[in-house]
Each structure stands twice: as structure tokens, then as C-alpha cells.
C-alpha angles and dihedrals in degrees: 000000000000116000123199112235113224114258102267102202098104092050119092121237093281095048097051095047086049088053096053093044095053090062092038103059098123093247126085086222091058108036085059100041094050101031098056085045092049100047093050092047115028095100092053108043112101119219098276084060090038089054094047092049102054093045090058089049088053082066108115095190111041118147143176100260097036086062087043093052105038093243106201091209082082114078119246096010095162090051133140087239098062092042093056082043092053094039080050095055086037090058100038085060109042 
């Protein structure tokens, strides 16, 4: 399945680099759940969501069932950012 990535030219430094990393995580499952809600919402998320974002994609070790569960071996688990993440993917499938 090939995505398009949204055009990055209006994004500062951070944001383009968050946008890169989203569709560069290493799994398929995450590569699509963050990088769909990353594409739709980068422009829009204010420091706090940038910050929480970036720490969960620091994560080496993320998987499918660790995001499903609410592993808290990930930081911040109980953050905005993942909750915005979760309500996206809700949304895009209702």
C-alpha cells in the first residue's frame, strides 16, 4: 500500500523531522497509525503534542499490542497526544 506523505514545505525544522519519523518507525502498524495521524495533524499540534509525540517515537521497542494495551513501559502512556491519536483512527473508521 503506498501513502502519499503531505507536502512539508510549510512545516518548521521540528515538524518536518516529526513527520519523517512518523513514517519511518521500523513497523508497518506504526508507520501507518502514526503516520496518517501525523500527516492530517502536524500543522495543528501545539509544543506539549509535539513533545509527547516525539518521546513515544523514541520508543525502540513499540509494538501493536503494547499501544492496544496501554503498556506502561511506554512514557506518557496516559498522554493528550495518544488520545487525539486513538479519537483520529476512531473517526477514520466510523
Amino acid at each position: 500500500m503506498k501513502t502519499m506523505i503531505r507536502s512539508s514545505s510549510d512545516l518548521d525544522h521540528r515538524r518536518k523531522r516529526i513527520l519523517y519519523r512518523a513514517w519511518h518507525l521500523g513497523t508497518c502498524e506504526f508507520d501507518y497509525i502514526l503516520g496518517h495521524f501525523v500527516n492530517q495533524t502536524i500543522a495543528i499540534l501545539n509544543d506539549d503534542h509535539l513533545d509527547q509525540l516525539e518521546q513515544l517515537m523514541k520508543n525502540p521497542n513499540l509494538s501493536l499490542s503494547q499501544f492496544q494495551s496501554h503498556s506502561t513501559s511506554i512514557p506518557k502512556w496516559n498522554s493528550d497526544v495518544l488520545d487525539l491519536i486513538k479519537q483520529f483512527h476512531l473517526e477514520k473508521t466510523s
